[in-house]
Amino acid sequence: MDTQTAPGQRPDAFVLTGSFLVVCRAPLYLEELARRGLKILLITPSYWRDDALAAAKDPGHPAYVIDEVAFVDGDVSRDNSYLPGVVSAARRWRENYNIVGAYAVGETQVEPTGLLTDALGLRTPGLRATRVCRSKYLQRWYLPEFSPVSVTVPADERGAFDPDEVRYPVVVKPASRHSSSGVETVEDRAALLTLLGSYPAHETVLVEEKVVGQEYSVESLVQDGRIIFSSVTRKSTTDSHARTFVELSHTVPSDRPEADGPLLDANRRMLEALGFQDGIAHAEWRIDADGRAFLMEVAARTPGDGLCTLYELATGAPLEPAIVQIALGEPARYPQPARVARQVYLEHVPGILADVRVQGFDVEPVWVGESGLWPAVGPAAPADPPTLRGVLVHHERGTELGPLRSSEDRAVSFFIDAPTVAELDELEGRVRRAVTVHTVPSIPESVTHVLVGYSPVMLAKLDGQLPAGSVLVLEEPAVIDARGITALAERHPCVAALFPVPSQDEANPHRIIEAVPRPAGVRAVVPVVEYGVVVAAALAEAWGLPGAGLAAARVLRDKGELRAALAGSGIAQPDWTVVTSPEEVAAFRAAHGGECVLKPANRQASLGVQLLGPQDDVAAAWEHTTAADEPALRAQYADTARFLVEQRLRGPEVSVEAVVHDGEVGFTNVTAKLVQDTGHPVETGHTLPADLPQRTADALRHAIAGLARAVGFRSGILHSEWILVDGEPHLVECAGRLPGGGITILIDLSYDTDILGNLLHVLTGTGPVAALPAKRAAAVRFLVARPGVVEAVTGVDEAQAAPGVHELHLSVAPGSVVRTTTSSWDRAGLLVATGADAAEAGRHAEHALSLIDVRTAGSEK
């Protein structure tokens, strides 16, 4: 029998429910309740028993002020499994305490707490709100206006579910879990059936059409059914580059305020539909391309991760006291944000967590572990400078870190705040570069080749040349994100794993050595992209494998360093200097006949290169060159950009490709180049072998051998560019990697060889690659289209059937936007052809290219 004593004999008490860790991580709840003299009662899952009992004896622990703890058993994947234990504890306490309020801090106890507060007549979100907020399929049932098309699959009906009744891609999510656990995107019927079969037999699952768009959350304080505070948080998640939905950052308030209006309106109407009365709501939304807000899910409890900390940083006031006021029926208020704050979770290389380091900031990582307390982070004044508030490590050293499949898999996060969004973004970039998550990866024993950088063309070739699982690809996390290549091993059989690592950190190449242990069977480290040349050389050197050599790689990555290294070598070069302002460019131009070349020292693909004449606007040219970048390919490390101005040379342009083994040049090829006649010298075609006088060809081969000696290049491929001034080679630049622009295709066709195989030959130390006779000529011509929106592309079939054509690749289609060609990335496609000699190969390529018409808006029909 449920008996009660007289109310006057019972002390006032407040019930908190949820994870013991989460309750203690937000000690302001405990402090606020203790300050009011209330007895604090906690209901938490049984697996926290040992931690809670130990902490309760420690005067220095927040849990010391808790008066009683009830431990309950349940399973988050089973509806209402915690309810009996919560009701049992509440009945006991109702006899001994006057319970004046209750609040669910964690997700698992939201519904039981709603029932507890309803029975006791306390402030509560309401029975409908608490029930619906704990079930994703009930949210779809009660809130159809805000929901994507979905199907509820009860546990006992999976066998009857028809996977053809949904439109792909779909998102599959367990109905009762939290922390993104078990939530994945699937693209087809087979994948859906496989994923459904992986969930426990008792679990209800929701299958819904994927909403593509930016994700946000809205945090709302509600009192007496009225929203007294509401704010939008912008999120980033792993679904930008993976099948999962793990949150990677939160920005408070949202840095995309144009979405605030639709989101706050939809959120208000959603809460009204739930009859939400008293408490805090944390709702996650996506806005699609048409601007419609879709509810992903809503929770009736404190937001997770570090959102409470972010709100305190942004507003100057903590959320928890206002939540307690609402739960007690006291008038509550909360200020609007006056500052911008962000929490960022860093992605990591799977493996054993060894260390976390922070460079360049007066901040040490705090190892909070899986069950430790977070340090207090006090707010700043609105105008205070941008600040790194803390770096948290969420696991212990020695923890095996796997892929990010749920929130619990994340290892390191940091908090930053600033007066403005621009300052916050800049600070985030600096902190990302400063923090190193050092793991010791578990590398498959099958790995024999390590690629520094990602190239789909190279991997496609290696799929046919190397055994399955023999390649480890190292790439920058930002590039992985931008190019959407997380599932690389699923696309290419040769790939064993893709590791997100600092593969472009030229200033600190040792970071890669710390991040990636030497695979037991590794035979070669291959520099794949321009921005990975230095790190590849450092890795090869550290592992005792053939490579360019770190010193040579550094020289080849900076055109100014290369110019300086070749001074006095006998290799002809234009006059040049490093410049730091448009005024210096103008002075150099004036001293060189009113002409010059302005270029970045460490970019590729003619990016930012400009030819300036007497009448050209130097200030505008400087702005264009210094802003030139390729964010999808290059990680944003500390600004080390340098810029050169050079004497303008005139004459035919060629490139020389050379395979070098242990400092000796073997196979060489000379390519003739065509360059567009504008202020942006972008290549429009290559033909090889170049039809040159023997004397000139010999001079080029002699020059590339001298260049290799001068910079100390050891093993690999050199791709050098030259201008023939009155027949004499003058160096333009040189790269220590395979050439781009289709030249590798042309070399393979012309010499009946495999230039990638030749590179691997010298990088494995197998031996030199000797000179090869050309069997035919090959040419590539690039399609340059008129700027505008593409309306139609015609003549493709005719071009592919034209004499001598081997390959045709278009990078535009109807709807594509064509820009003015200022770099190689602006070209619209390429066509490869062969012929008996250079002239015939060029004619074949140009004839076939002439058959293709890319019509853009405004161009002649």
PDB file of N, CA, C and O in Angstrom, residues 313-362:
ATOM      1  N   LEU A 313      28.809  30.727 -23.048  1.00  0.00           N
ATOM      2  CA  LEU A 313      29.811  31.552 -23.718  1.00  0.00           C
ATOM      3  C   LEU A 313      29.161  32.626 -24.585  1.00  0.00           C
ATOM      4  O   LEU A 313      29.664  33.751 -24.693  1.00  0.00           O
ATOM      5  N   ALA A 314      28.043  32.284 -25.226  1.00  0.00           N
ATOM      6  CA  ALA A 314      27.414  33.220 -26.159  1.00  0.00           C
ATOM      7  C   ALA A 314      26.589  34.293 -25.455  1.00  0.00           C
ATOM      8  O   ALA A 314      26.535  35.442 -25.897  1.00  0.00           O
ATOM      9  N   THR A 315      25.932  33.928 -24.343  1.00  0.00           N
ATOM     10  CA  THR A 315      25.022  34.870 -23.676  1.00  0.00           C
ATOM     11  C   THR A 315      25.611  35.477 -22.414  1.00  0.00           C
ATOM     12  O   THR A 315      25.112  36.502 -21.938  1.00  0.00           O
ATOM     13  N   GLY A 316      26.627  34.817 -21.836  1.00  0.00           N
ATOM     14  CA  GLY A 316      27.177  35.266 -20.569  1.00  0.00           C
ATOM     15  C   GLY A 316      26.451  34.706 -19.365  1.00  0.00           C
ATOM     16  O   GLY A 316      26.808  35.022 -18.221  1.00  0.00           O
ATOM     17  N   ALA A 317      25.432  33.867 -19.603  1.00  0.00           N
ATOM     18  CA  ALA A 317      24.662  33.310 -18.489  1.00  0.00           C
ATOM     19  C   ALA A 317      24.441  31.820 -18.720  1.00  0.00           C
ATOM     20  O   ALA A 317      24.192  31.389 -19.846  1.00  0.00           O
ATOM     21  N   PRO A 318      24.515  31.000 -17.671  1.00  0.00           N
ATOM     22  CA  PRO A 318      24.264  29.567 -17.834  1.00  0.00           C
ATOM     23  C   PRO A 318      22.783  29.270 -18.042  1.00  0.00           C
ATOM     24  O   PRO A 318      21.907  30.014 -17.573  1.00  0.00           O
ATOM     25  N   LEU A 319      22.489  28.167 -18.726  1.00  0.00           N
ATOM     26  CA  LEU A 319      21.113  27.742 -18.966  1.00  0.00           C
ATOM     27  C   LEU A 319      20.486  27.085 -17.738  1.00  0.00           C
ATOM     28  O   LEU A 319      19.277  27.202 -17.491  1.00  0.00           O
ATOM     29  N   GLU A 320      21.294  26.349 -16.958  1.00  0.00           N
ATOM     30  CA  GLU A 320      20.747  25.471 -15.935  1.00  0.00           C
ATOM     31  C   GLU A 320      19.877  26.191 -14.892  1.00  0.00           C
ATOM     32  O   GLU A 320      18.793  25.684 -14.540  1.00  0.00           O
ATOM     33  N   PRO A 321      20.260  27.368 -14.376  1.00  0.00           N
ATOM     34  CA  PRO A 321      19.388  28.024 -13.395  1.00  0.00           C
ATOM     35  C   PRO A 321      18.007  28.350 -13.947  1.00  0.00           C
ATOM     36  O   PRO A 321      17.006  28.219 -13.239  1.00  0.00           O
ATOM     37  N   ALA A 322      17.951  28.748 -15.217  1.00  0.00           N
ATOM     38  CA  ALA A 322      16.646  29.051 -15.812  1.00  0.00           C
ATOM     39  C   ALA A 322      15.798  27.790 -15.927  1.00  0.00           C
ATOM     40  O   ALA A 322      14.572  27.821 -15.732  1.00  0.00           O
ATOM     41  N   ILE A 323      16.433  26.650 -16.236  1.00  0.00           N
ATOM     42  CA  ILE A 323      15.691  25.384 -16.339  1.00  0.00           C
ATOM     43  C   ILE A 323      15.137  24.990 -14.973  1.00  0.00           C
ATOM     44  O   ILE A 323      13.991  24.536 -14.858  1.00  0.00           O
ATOM     45  N   VAL A 324      15.937  25.175 -13.925  1.00  0.00           N
ATOM     46  CA  VAL A 324      15.470  24.874 -12.570  1.00  0.00           C
ATOM     47  C   VAL A 324      14.305  25.795 -12.204  1.00  0.00           C
ATOM     48  O   VAL A 324      13.310  25.352 -11.598  1.00  0.00           O
ATOM     49  N   GLN A 325      14.398  27.065 -12.542  1.00  0.00           N
ATOM     50  CA  GLN A 325      13.305  27.995 -12.243  1.00  0.00           C
ATOM     51  C   GLN A 325      12.011  27.537 -12.897  1.00  0.00           C
ATOM     52  O   GLN A 325      10.934  27.560 -12.280  1.00  0.00           O
ATOM     53  N   ILE A 326      12.111  27.101 -14.151  1.00  0.00           N
ATOM     54  CA  ILE A 326      10.917  26.635 -14.859  1.00  0.00           C
ATOM     55  C   ILE A 326      10.346  25.398 -14.175  1.00  0.00           C
ATOM     56  O   ILE A 326       9.130  25.273 -13.970  1.00  0.00           O
ATOM     57  N   ALA A 327      11.219  24.461 -13.789  1.00  0.00           N
ATOM     58  CA  ALA A 327      10.758  23.228 -13.150  1.00  0.00           C
ATOM     59  C   ALA A 327      10.098  23.500 -11.804  1.00  0.00           C
ATOM     60  O   ALA A 327       9.233  22.730 -11.359  1.00  0.00           O
ATOM     61  N   LEU A 328      10.485  24.593 -11.136  1.00  0.00           N
ATOM     62  CA  LEU A 328       9.910  24.944  -9.835  1.00  0.00           C
ATOM     63  C   LEU A 328       8.745  25.912  -9.952  1.00  0.00           C
ATOM     64  O   LEU A 328       8.137  26.296  -8.941  1.00  0.00           O
ATOM     65  N   GLY A 329       8.407  26.342 -11.178  1.00  0.00           N
ATOM     66  CA  GLY A 329       7.300  27.269 -11.361  1.00  0.00           C
ATOM     67  C   GLY A 329       7.628  28.696 -11.034  1.00  0.00           C
ATOM     68  O   GLY A 329       6.719  29.526 -10.850  1.00  0.00           O
ATOM     69  N   GLU A 330       8.904  29.045 -10.942  1.00  0.00           N
ATOM     70  CA  GLU A 330       9.324  30.419 -10.692  1.00  0.00           C
ATOM     71  C   GLU A 330       9.461  31.186 -11.999  1.00  0.00           C
ATOM     72  O   GLU A 330       9.790  30.597 -13.033  1.00  0.00           O
ATOM     73  N   PRO A 331       9.230  32.488 -11.990  1.00  0.00           N
ATOM     74  CA  PRO A 331       9.420  33.260 -13.233  1.00  0.00           C
ATOM     75  C   PRO A 331      10.854  33.118 -13.737  1.00  0.00           C
ATOM     76  O   PRO A 331      11.807  33.252 -12.967  1.00  0.00           O
ATOM     77  N   ALA A 332      10.990  32.812 -15.034  1.00  0.00           N
ATOM     78  CA  ALA A 332      12.320  32.575 -15.604  1.00  0.00           C
ATOM     79  C   ALA A 332      12.542  33.486 -16.798  1.00  0.00           C
ATOM     80  O   ALA A 332      11.601  33.865 -17.505  1.00  0.00           O
ATOM     81  N   ARG A 333      13.801  33.812 -17.004  1.00  0.00           N
ATOM     82  CA  ARG A 333      14.180  34.604 -18.185  1.00  0.00           C
ATOM     83  C   ARG A 333      15.600  34.218 -18.564  1.00  0.00           C
ATOM     84  O   ARG A 333      16.361  33.678 -17.752  1.00  0.00           O
ATOM     85  N   TYR A 334      15.956  34.508 -19.827  1.00  0.00           N
ATOM     86  CA  TYR A 334      17.301  34.157 -20.305  1.00  0.00           C
ATOM     87  C   TYR A 334      17.699  35.154 -21.384  1.00  0.00           C
ATOM     88  O   TYR A 334      16.896  35.498 -22.258  1.00  0.00           O
ATOM     89  N   PRO A 335      18.962  35.660 -21.353  1.00  0.00           N
ATOM     90  CA  PRO A 335      19.376  36.704 -22.303  1.00  0.00           C
ATOM     91  C   PRO A 335      19.645  36.161 -23.708  1.00  0.00           C
ATOM     92  O   PRO A 335      19.912  34.975 -23.894  1.00  0.00           O
ATOM     93  N   GLN A 336      19.612  37.042 -24.660  1.00  0.00           N
ATOM     94  CA  GLN A 336      19.968  36.701 -26.034  1.00  0.00           C
ATOM     95  C   GLN A 336      21.491  36.679 -26.194  1.00  0.00           C
ATOM     96  O   GLN A 336      22.212  37.360 -25.460  1.00  0.00           O
ATOM     97  N   PRO A 337      22.008  35.900 -27.151  1.00  0.00           N
ATOM     98  CA  PRO A 337      23.462  35.845 -27.355  1.00  0.00           C
ATOM     99  C   PRO A 337      24.054  37.195 -27.732  1.00  0.00           C
ATOM    100  O   PRO A 337      23.455  37.960 -28.498  1.00  0.00           O
ATOM    101  N   ALA A 338      25.229  37.478 -27.173  1.00  0.00           N
ATOM    102  CA  ALA A 338      25.966  38.697 -27.515  1.00  0.00           C
ATOM    103  C   ALA A 338      27.322  38.368 -28.118  1.00  0.00           C
ATOM    104  O   ALA A 338      28.106  39.266 -28.418  1.00  0.00           O
ATOM    105  N   ARG A 339      27.607  37.092 -28.298  1.00  0.00           N
ATOM    106  CA  ARG A 339      28.899  36.624 -28.773  1.00  0.00           C
ATOM    107  C   ARG A 339      28.652  35.324 -29.540  1.00  0.00           C
ATOM    108  O   ARG A 339      27.580  34.719 -29.429  1.00  0.00           O
ATOM    109  N   VAL A 340      29.592  34.876 -30.341  1.00  0.00           N
ATOM    110  CA  VAL A 340      29.432  33.639 -31.109  1.00  0.00           C
ATOM    111  C   VAL A 340      30.373  32.591 -30.528  1.00  0.00           C
ATOM    112  O   VAL A 340      31.552  32.861 -30.307  1.00  0.00           O
ATOM    113  N   ALA A 341      29.848  31.385 -30.304  1.00  0.00           N
ATOM    114  CA  ALA A 341      30.643  30.319 -29.709  1.00  0.00           C
ATOM    115  C   ALA A 341      30.499  29.051 -30.547  1.00  0.00           C
ATOM    116  O   ALA A 341      29.475  28.828 -31.193  1.00  0.00           O
ATOM    117  N   ARG A 342      31.511  28.207 -30.494  1.00  0.00           N
ATOM    118  CA  ARG A 342      31.493  26.979 -31.307  1.00  0.00           C
ATOM    119  C   ARG A 342      32.237  25.864 -30.572  1.00  0.00           C
ATOM    120  O   ARG A 342      33.293  26.095 -29.972  1.00  0.00           O
ATOM    121  N   GLN A 343      31.663  24.683 -30.627  1.00  0.00           N
ATOM    122  CA  GLN A 343      32.372  23.474 -30.222  1.00  0.00           C
ATOM    123  C   GLN A 343      32.648  22.658 -31.473  1.00  0.00           C
ATOM    124  O   GLN A 343      31.758  22.450 -32.302  1.00  0.00           O
ATOM    125  N   VAL A 344      33.881  22.202 -31.617  1.00  0.00           N
ATOM    126  CA  VAL A 344      34.305  21.419 -32.783  1.00  0.00           C
ATOM    127  C   VAL A 344      34.830  20.079 -32.302  1.00  0.00           C
ATOM    128  O   VAL A 344      35.685  20.021 -31.414  1.00  0.00           O
ATOM    129  N   TYR A 345      34.300  19.011 -32.875  1.00  0.00           N
ATOM    130  CA  TYR A 345      34.828  17.669 -32.636  1.00  0.00           C
ATOM    131  C   TYR A 345      35.739  17.303 -33.795  1.00  0.00           C
ATOM    132  O   TYR A 345      35.339  17.392 -34.957  1.00  0.00           O
ATOM    133  N   LEU A 346      36.953  16.905 -33.487  1.00  0.00           N
ATOM    134  CA  LEU A 346      37.931  16.576 -34.509  1.00  0.00           C
ATOM    135  C   LEU A 346      37.802  15.120 -34.931  1.00  0.00           C
ATOM    136  O   LEU A 346      37.656  14.229 -34.090  1.00  0.00           O
ATOM    137  N   GLU A 347      37.871  14.870 -36.222  1.00  0.00           N
ATOM    138  CA  GLU A 347      37.927  13.497 -36.699  1.00  0.00           C
ATOM    139  C   GLU A 347      39.345  12.958 -36.480  1.00  0.00           C
ATOM    140  O   GLU A 347      40.311  13.716 -36.420  1.00  0.00           O
ATOM    141  N   HIS A 348      39.445  11.658 -36.386  1.00  0.00           N
ATOM    142  CA  HIS A 348      40.729  11.059 -36.042  1.00  0.00           C
ATOM    143  C   HIS A 348      41.023   9.869 -36.938  1.00  0.00           C
ATOM    144  O   HIS A 348      40.132   9.312 -37.588  1.00  0.00           O
ATOM    145  N   VAL A 349      42.277   9.483 -36.943  1.00  0.00           N
ATOM    146  CA  VAL A 349      42.678   8.245 -37.602  1.00  0.00           C
ATOM    147  C   VAL A 349      42.343   7.092 -36.663  1.00  0.00           C
ATOM    148  O   VAL A 349      42.751   7.092 -35.506  1.00  0.00           O
ATOM    149  N   PRO A 350      41.576   6.105 -37.121  1.00  0.00           N
ATOM    150  CA  PRO A 350      41.283   4.969 -36.242  1.00  0.00           C
ATOM    151  C   PRO A 350      42.567   4.319 -35.728  1.00  0.00           C
ATOM    152  O   PRO A 350      43.560   4.197 -36.444  1.00  0.00           O
ATOM    153  N   GLY A 351      42.547   3.917 -34.479  1.00  0.00           N
ATOM    154  CA  GLY A 351      43.715   3.293 -33.874  1.00  0.00           C
ATOM    155  C   GLY A 351      43.732   3.501 -32.375  1.00  0.00           C
ATOM    156  O   GLY A 351      42.727   3.906 -31.770  1.00  0.00           O
ATOM    157  N   ILE A 352      44.852   3.245 -31.753  1.00  0.00           N
ATOM    158  CA  ILE A 352      45.003   3.392 -30.314  1.00  0.00           C
ATOM    159  C   ILE A 352      45.360   4.842 -29.983  1.00  0.00           C
ATOM    160  O   ILE A 352      46.335   5.380 -30.512  1.00  0.00           O
ATOM    161  N   LEU A 353      44.576   5.477 -29.114  1.00  0.00           N
ATOM    162  CA  LEU A 353      44.822   6.870 -28.737  1.00  0.00           C
ATOM    163  C   LEU A 353      46.099   6.964 -27.908  1.00  0.00           C
ATOM    164  O   LEU A 353      46.175   6.410 -26.811  1.00  0.00           O
ATOM    165  N   ALA A 354      47.092   7.659 -28.454  1.00  0.00           N
ATOM    166  CA  ALA A 354      48.385   7.761 -27.781  1.00  0.00           C
ATOM    167  C   ALA A 354      48.584   9.109 -27.105  1.00  0.00           C
ATOM    168  O   ALA A 354      49.095   9.186 -25.982  1.00  0.00           O
ATOM    169  N   ASP A 355      48.186  10.207 -27.779  1.00  0.00           N
ATOM    170  CA  ASP A 355      48.433  11.529 -27.210  1.00  0.00           C
ATOM    171  C   ASP A 355      47.610  12.555 -27.967  1.00  0.00           C
ATOM    172  O   ASP A 355      47.153  12.315 -29.087  1.00  0.00           O
ATOM    173  N   VAL A 356      47.422  13.711 -27.330  1.00  0.00           N
ATOM    174  CA  VAL A 356      46.800  14.878 -27.958  1.00  0.00           C
ATOM    175  C   VAL A 356      47.658  16.070 -27.595  1.00  0.00           C
ATOM    176  O   VAL A 356      47.969  16.282 -26.417  1.00  0.00           O
ATOM    177  N   ARG A 357      48.047  16.840 -28.609  1.00  0.00           N
ATOM    178  CA  ARG A 357      48.940  17.977 -28.384  1.00  0.00           C
ATOM    179  C   ARG A 357      48.351  19.246 -28.979  1.00  0.00           C
ATOM    180  O   ARG A 357      47.656  19.199 -29.990  1.00  0.00           O
ATOM    181  N   VAL A 358      48.663  20.371 -28.320  1.00  0.00           N
ATOM    182  CA  VAL A 358      48.225  21.682 -28.798  1.00  0.00           C
ATOM    183  C   VAL A 358      49.460  22.555 -28.936  1.00  0.00           C
ATOM    184  O   VAL A 358      50.204  22.742 -27.973  1.00  0.00           O
ATOM    185  N   GLN A 359      49.682  23.085 -30.142  1.00  0.00           N
ATOM    186  CA  GLN A 359      50.831  23.945 -30.400  1.00  0.00           C
ATOM    187  C   GLN A 359      50.377  25.373 -30.674  1.00  0.00           C
ATOM    188  O   GLN A 359      49.378  25.595 -31.359  1.00  0.00           O
ATOM    189  N   GLY A 360      51.103  26.324 -30.138  1.00  0.00           N
ATOM    190  CA  GLY A 360      50.849  27.725 -30.466  1.00  0.00           C
ATOM    191  C   GLY A 360      49.785  28.396 -29.623  1.00  0.00           C
ATOM    192  O   GLY A 360      49.501  29.581 -29.818  1.00  0.00           O
ATOM    193  N   PHE A 361      49.173  27.708 -28.682  1.00  0.00           N
ATOM    194  CA  PHE A 361      48.186  28.292 -27.779  1.00  0.00           C
ATOM    195  C   PHE A 361      48.592  27.960 -26.340  1.00  0.00           C
ATOM    196  O   PHE A 361      49.140  26.906 -26.061  1.00  0.00           O
ATOM    197  N   ASP A 362      48.261  28.855 -25.440  1.00  0.00           N
ATOM    198  CA  ASP A 362      48.566  28.628 -24.030  1.00  0.00           C
ATOM    199  C   ASP A 362      47.446  27.810 -23.391  1.00  0.00           C
ATOM    200  O   ASP A 362      46.812  28.209 -22.406  1.00  0.00           O
TER     201      ASP A 362
END
